[in-house]
Short mmCIF file of C-alpha atoms in Angstrom, two decimals:
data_model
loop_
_atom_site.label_atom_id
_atom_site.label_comp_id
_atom_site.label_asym_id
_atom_site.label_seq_id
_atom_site.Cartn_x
_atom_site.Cartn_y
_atom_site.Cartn_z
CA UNK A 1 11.84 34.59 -3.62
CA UNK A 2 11.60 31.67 -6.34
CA UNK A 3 14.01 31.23 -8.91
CA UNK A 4 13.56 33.09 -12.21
CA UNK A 5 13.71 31.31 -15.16
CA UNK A 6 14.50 31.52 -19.07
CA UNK A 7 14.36 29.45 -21.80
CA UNK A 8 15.21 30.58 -25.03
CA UNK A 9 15.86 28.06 -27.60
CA UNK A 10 19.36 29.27 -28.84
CA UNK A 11 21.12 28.82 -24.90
CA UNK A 12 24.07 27.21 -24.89
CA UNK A 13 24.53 23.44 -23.97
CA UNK A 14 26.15 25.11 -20.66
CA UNK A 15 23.53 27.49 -20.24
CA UNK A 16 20.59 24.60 -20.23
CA UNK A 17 22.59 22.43 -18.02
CA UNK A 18 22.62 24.84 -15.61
CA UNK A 19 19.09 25.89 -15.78
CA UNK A 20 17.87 22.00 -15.25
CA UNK A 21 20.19 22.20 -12.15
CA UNK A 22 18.53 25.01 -10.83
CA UNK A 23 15.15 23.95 -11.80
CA UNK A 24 15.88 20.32 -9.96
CA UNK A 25 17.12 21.99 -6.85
CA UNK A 26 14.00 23.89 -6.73
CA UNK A 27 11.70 20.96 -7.14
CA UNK A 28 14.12 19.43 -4.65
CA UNK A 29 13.51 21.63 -1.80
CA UNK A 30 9.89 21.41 -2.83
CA UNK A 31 9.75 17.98 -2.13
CA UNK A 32 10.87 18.65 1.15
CA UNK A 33 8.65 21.29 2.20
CA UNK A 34 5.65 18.77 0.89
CA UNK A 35 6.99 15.96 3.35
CA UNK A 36 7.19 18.41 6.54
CA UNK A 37 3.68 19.75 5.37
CA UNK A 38 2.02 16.74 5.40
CA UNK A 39 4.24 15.60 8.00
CA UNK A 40 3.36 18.37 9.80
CA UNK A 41 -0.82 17.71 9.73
CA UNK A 42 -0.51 14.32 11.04
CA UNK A 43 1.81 15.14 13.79
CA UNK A 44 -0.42 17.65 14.79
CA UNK A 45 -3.61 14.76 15.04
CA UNK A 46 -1.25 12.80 17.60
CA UNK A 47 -1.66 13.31 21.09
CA UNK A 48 0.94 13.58 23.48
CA UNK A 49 1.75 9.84 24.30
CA UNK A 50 2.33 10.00 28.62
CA UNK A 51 3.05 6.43 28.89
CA UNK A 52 5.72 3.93 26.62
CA UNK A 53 3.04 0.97 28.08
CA UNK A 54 0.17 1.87 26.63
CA UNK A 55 -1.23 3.67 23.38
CA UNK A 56 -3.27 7.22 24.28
CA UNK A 57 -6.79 7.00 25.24
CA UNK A 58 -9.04 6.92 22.07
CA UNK A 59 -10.97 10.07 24.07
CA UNK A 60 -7.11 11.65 23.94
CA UNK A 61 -7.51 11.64 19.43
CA UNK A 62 -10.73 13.30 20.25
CA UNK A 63 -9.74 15.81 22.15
CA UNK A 64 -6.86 17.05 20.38
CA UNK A 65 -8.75 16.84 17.16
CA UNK A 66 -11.53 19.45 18.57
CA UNK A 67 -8.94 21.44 20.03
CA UNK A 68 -7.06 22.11 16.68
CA UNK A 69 -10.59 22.24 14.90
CA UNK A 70 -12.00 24.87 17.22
CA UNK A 71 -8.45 26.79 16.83
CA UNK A 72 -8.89 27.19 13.05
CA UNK A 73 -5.28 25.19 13.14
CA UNK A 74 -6.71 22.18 11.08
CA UNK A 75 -6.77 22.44 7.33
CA UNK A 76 -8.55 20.29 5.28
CA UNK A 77 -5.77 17.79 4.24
CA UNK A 78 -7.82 14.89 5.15
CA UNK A 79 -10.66 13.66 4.14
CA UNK A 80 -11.11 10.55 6.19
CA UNK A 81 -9.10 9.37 10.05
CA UNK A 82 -9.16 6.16 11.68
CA UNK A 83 -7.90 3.82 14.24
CA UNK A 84 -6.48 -0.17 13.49
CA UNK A 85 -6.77 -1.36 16.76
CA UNK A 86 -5.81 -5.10 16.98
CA UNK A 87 -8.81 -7.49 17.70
CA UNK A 88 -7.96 -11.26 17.99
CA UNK A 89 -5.89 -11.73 14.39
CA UNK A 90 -7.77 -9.16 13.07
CA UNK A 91 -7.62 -5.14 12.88
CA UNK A 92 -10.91 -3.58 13.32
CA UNK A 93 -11.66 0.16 12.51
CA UNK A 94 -12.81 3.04 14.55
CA UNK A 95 -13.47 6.05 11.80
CA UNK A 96 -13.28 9.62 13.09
CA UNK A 97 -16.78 11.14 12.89
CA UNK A 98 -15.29 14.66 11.63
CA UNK A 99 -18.47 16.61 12.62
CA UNK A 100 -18.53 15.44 16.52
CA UNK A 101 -14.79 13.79 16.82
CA UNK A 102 -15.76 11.19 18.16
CA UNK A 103 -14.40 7.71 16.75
CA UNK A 104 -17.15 4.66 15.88
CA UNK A 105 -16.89 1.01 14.67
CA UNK A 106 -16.37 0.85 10.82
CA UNK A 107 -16.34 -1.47 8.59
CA UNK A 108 -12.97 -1.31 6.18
CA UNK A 109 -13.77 0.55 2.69
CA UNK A 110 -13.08 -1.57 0.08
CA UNK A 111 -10.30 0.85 -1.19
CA UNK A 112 -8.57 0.48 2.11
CA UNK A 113 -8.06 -3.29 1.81
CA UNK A 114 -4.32 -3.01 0.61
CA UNK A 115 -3.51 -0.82 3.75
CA UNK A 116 -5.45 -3.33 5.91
CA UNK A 117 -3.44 -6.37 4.33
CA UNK A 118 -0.07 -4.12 4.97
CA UNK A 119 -1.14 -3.77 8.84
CA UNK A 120 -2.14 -7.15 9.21
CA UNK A 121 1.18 -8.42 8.29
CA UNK A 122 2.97 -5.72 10.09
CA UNK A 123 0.94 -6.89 13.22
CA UNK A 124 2.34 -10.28 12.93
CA UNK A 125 5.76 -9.74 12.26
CA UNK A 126 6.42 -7.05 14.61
CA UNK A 127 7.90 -7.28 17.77
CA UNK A 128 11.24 -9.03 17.44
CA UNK A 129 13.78 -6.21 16.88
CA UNK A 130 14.05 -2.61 17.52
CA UNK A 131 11.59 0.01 16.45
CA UNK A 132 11.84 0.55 12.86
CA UNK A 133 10.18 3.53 11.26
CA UNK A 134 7.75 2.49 8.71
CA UNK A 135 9.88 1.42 4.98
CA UNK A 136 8.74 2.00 1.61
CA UNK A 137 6.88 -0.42 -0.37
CA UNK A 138 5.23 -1.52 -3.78
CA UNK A 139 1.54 -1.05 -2.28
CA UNK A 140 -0.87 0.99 -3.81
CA UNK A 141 -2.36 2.38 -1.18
CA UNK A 142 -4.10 5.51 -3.07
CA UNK A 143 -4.42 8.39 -0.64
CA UNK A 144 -3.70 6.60 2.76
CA UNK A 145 -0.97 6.94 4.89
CA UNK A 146 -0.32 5.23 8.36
CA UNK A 147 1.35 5.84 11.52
CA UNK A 148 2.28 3.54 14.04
CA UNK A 149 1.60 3.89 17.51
CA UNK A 150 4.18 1.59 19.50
CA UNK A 151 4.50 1.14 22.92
CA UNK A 152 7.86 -0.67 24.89
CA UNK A 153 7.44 -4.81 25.40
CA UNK A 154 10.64 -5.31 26.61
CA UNK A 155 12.72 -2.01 28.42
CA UNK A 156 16.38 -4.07 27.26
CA UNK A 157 19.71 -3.97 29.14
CA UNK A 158 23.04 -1.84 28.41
CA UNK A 159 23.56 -4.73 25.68
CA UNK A 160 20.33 -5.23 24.33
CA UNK A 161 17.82 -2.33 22.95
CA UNK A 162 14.40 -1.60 24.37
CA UNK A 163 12.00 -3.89 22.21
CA UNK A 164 8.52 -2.00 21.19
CA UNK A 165 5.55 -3.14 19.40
CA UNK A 166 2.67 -0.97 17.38
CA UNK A 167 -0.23 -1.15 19.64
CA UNK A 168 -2.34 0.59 16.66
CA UNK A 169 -2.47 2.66 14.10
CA UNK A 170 -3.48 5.85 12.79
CA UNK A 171 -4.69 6.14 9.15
CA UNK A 172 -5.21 9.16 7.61
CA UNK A 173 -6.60 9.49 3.80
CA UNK A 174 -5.01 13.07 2.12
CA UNK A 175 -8.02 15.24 0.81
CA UNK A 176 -6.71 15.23 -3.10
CA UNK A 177 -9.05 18.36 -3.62
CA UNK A 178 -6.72 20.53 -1.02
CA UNK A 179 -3.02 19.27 -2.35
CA UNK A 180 -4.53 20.03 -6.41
CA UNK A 181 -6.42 23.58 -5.33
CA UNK A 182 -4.11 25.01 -2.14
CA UNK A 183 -0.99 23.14 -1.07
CA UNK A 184 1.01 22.41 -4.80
CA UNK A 185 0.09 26.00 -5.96
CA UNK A 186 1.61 27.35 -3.29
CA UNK A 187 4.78 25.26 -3.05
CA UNK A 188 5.31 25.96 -7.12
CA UNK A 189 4.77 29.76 -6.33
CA UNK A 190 7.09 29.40 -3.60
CA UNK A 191 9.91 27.28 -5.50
CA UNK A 192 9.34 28.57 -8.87
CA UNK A 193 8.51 31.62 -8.70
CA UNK A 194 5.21 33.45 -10.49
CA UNK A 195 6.62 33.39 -13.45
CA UNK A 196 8.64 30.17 -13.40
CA UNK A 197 5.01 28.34 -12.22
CA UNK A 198 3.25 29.30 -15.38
CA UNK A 199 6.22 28.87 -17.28
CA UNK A 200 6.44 24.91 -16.83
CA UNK A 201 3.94 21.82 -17.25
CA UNK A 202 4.12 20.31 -13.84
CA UNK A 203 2.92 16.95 -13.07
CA UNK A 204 2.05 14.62 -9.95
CA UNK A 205 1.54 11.18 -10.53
CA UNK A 206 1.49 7.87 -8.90
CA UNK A 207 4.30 5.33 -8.94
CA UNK A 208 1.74 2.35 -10.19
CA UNK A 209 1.52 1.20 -13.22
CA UNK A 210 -0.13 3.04 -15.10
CA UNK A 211 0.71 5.83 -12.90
CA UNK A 212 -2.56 7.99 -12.21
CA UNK A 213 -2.64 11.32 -11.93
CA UNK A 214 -2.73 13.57 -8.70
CA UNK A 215 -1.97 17.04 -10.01
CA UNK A 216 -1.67 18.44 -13.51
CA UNK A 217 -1.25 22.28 -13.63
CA UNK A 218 -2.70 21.69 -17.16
CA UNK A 219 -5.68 20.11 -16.12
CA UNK A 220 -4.94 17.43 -17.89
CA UNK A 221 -6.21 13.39 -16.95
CA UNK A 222 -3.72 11.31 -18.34
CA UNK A 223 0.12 11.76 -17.12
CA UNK A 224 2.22 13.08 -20.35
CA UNK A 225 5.57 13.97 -19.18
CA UNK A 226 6.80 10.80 -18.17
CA UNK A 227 10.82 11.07 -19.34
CA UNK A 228 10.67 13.83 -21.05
CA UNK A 229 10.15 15.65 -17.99
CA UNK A 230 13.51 18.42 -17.62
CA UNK A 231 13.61 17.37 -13.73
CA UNK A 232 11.78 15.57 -11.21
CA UNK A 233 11.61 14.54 -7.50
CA UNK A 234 9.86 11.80 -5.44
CA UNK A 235 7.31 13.25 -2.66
CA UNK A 236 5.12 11.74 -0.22
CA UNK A 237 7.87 10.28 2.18
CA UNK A 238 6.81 10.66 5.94
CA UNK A 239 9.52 12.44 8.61
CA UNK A 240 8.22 9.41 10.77
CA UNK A 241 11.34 10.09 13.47
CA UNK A 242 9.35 13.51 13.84
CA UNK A 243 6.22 12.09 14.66
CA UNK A 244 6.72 9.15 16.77
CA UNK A 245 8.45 11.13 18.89
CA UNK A 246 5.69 13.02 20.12
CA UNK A 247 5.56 12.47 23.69
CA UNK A 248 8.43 9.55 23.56
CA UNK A 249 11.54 11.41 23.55
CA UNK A 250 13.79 8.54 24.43
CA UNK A 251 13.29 6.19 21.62
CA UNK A 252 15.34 5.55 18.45
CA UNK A 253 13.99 5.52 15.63
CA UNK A 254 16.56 3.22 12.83
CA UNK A 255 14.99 5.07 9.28
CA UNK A 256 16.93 7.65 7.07
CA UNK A 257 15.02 8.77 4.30
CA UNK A 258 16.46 7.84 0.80
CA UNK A 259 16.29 9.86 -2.78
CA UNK A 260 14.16 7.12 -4.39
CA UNK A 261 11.35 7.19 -1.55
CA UNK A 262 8.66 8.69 -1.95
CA UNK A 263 5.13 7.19 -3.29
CA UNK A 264 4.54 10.00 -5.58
CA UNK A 265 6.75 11.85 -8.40
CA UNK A 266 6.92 15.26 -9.54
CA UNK A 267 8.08 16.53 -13.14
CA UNK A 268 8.06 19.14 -14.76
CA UNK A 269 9.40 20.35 -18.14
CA UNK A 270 8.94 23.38 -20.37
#
């Protein structure tokens, strides 16, 4: 059960401090259950990699796509998925056709031309050191997140670790109608409690400047919070070790997650 919470205006100095504690360990464990969750939905897009050579078969996308559609597995967290396949010095696009699952040529949305300059530069810098999972950055990439797809250039010696190289990418861009109406009412029932999710003003908002909001449970279009907030949490930081290890078990993957990732923050505040 969620935490229940009170907030009466004559508590104690003690008595507040200790109810911001418990209300930032709640919105702590929240943020973690939002990383696995999302985590969770783009793991289960990625097929089973068979070979460290070679990327999976585009048909291999499709087919585990239909098979977790026709299951009733796949919730609508996304509302767009595509390839970045390297072409020459170029990435080109193949777009996920979510009625038929089958992937097309595409040309790059306008709003997708930060994550296609982020690529690009990944594509040229990569393949000189271990396999790194993807690091935080300044971007504003809006509702886009990648994954990597890397396959082994160089299989290393005792000394020397295996060198791999991201033969594409997966982009997927979050549905922001599904995270505002079904996944952060749920996780504030969950953490909160009933009562302690109607009891405080909860905000998600973007790290840019001005940060934009993603979630209000006011309703509300401008974020308002901001340092007042009584505690918050950074969300939207991938468990990448979890999914590039689909189907390549003997990699390692060098990323620990840190307290200030995260491209999103959470507040809240009575």
């Amino acid at each position: 059960g969620g935490l229940q919470y009170r907030w009466v205006g004559e508590l104690s100095l003690a008595e507040r401090h200790r109810l911001k504690s418990g209300l930032q360990a709640s919105l702590n464990r929240l943020s973690r259950d939002f990383n696995s969750e999302i985590s969770g939905a783009c793991a289960a897009l990625v097929p089973l990699n068979q070979s460290i050579l070679q990327p999976p078969p585009e048909e291999s996308y499709t087919a585990r796509y239909l098979q977790l559609r026709e299951s009733s597995q796949a919730e609508p967290y996304f509302r767009a998925v595509a390839r970045a396949v390297p072409s020459g010095n170029d990435l080109k696009l193949r777009q996920l056709d979510m009625a038929t699952g089958l992937f097309r040529d595409a040309e790059w949305p306008a709003n997708w031309q930060p994550m296609r300059r982020r690529l690009q530069a990944r594509w040229h810098q990569e393949g000189r050191e271990p396999i790194k999972g993807p690091s935080p950055g300044g971007e504003d990439l809006g509702m886009l997140l990648d994954i990597p797809r890397f396959v082994q250039v160089s299989a290393g010696t005792s000394a020397i670790p295996p060198v791999w190289r991201a033969a594409e990418w997966l982009i997927f861009e979050l549905q922001p109608a599904h995270l505002r109406e079904n996944v952060l009412p749920e996780l504030l029932r969950r953490h909160l409690g009933v009562e302690g999710s109607k009891e405080f003003q909860v905000e998600l908002v973007t790290k840019t400047s001005p940060p934009q909001i993603i979630f209000s449970s006011d309703g509300v279009e401008v974020a308002s919070i901001g340092k007042t907030a009584d505690a918050s949490v950074n969300v939207l930081d991938l468990q990448y070790e979890r999914i590039l290890r689909r189907g390549l078990r003997n990699i390692t993957i060098s990323r620990t997650s840190a307290p200030e990732w995260g491209r999103w923050t959470l507040s809240a505040r009575h």
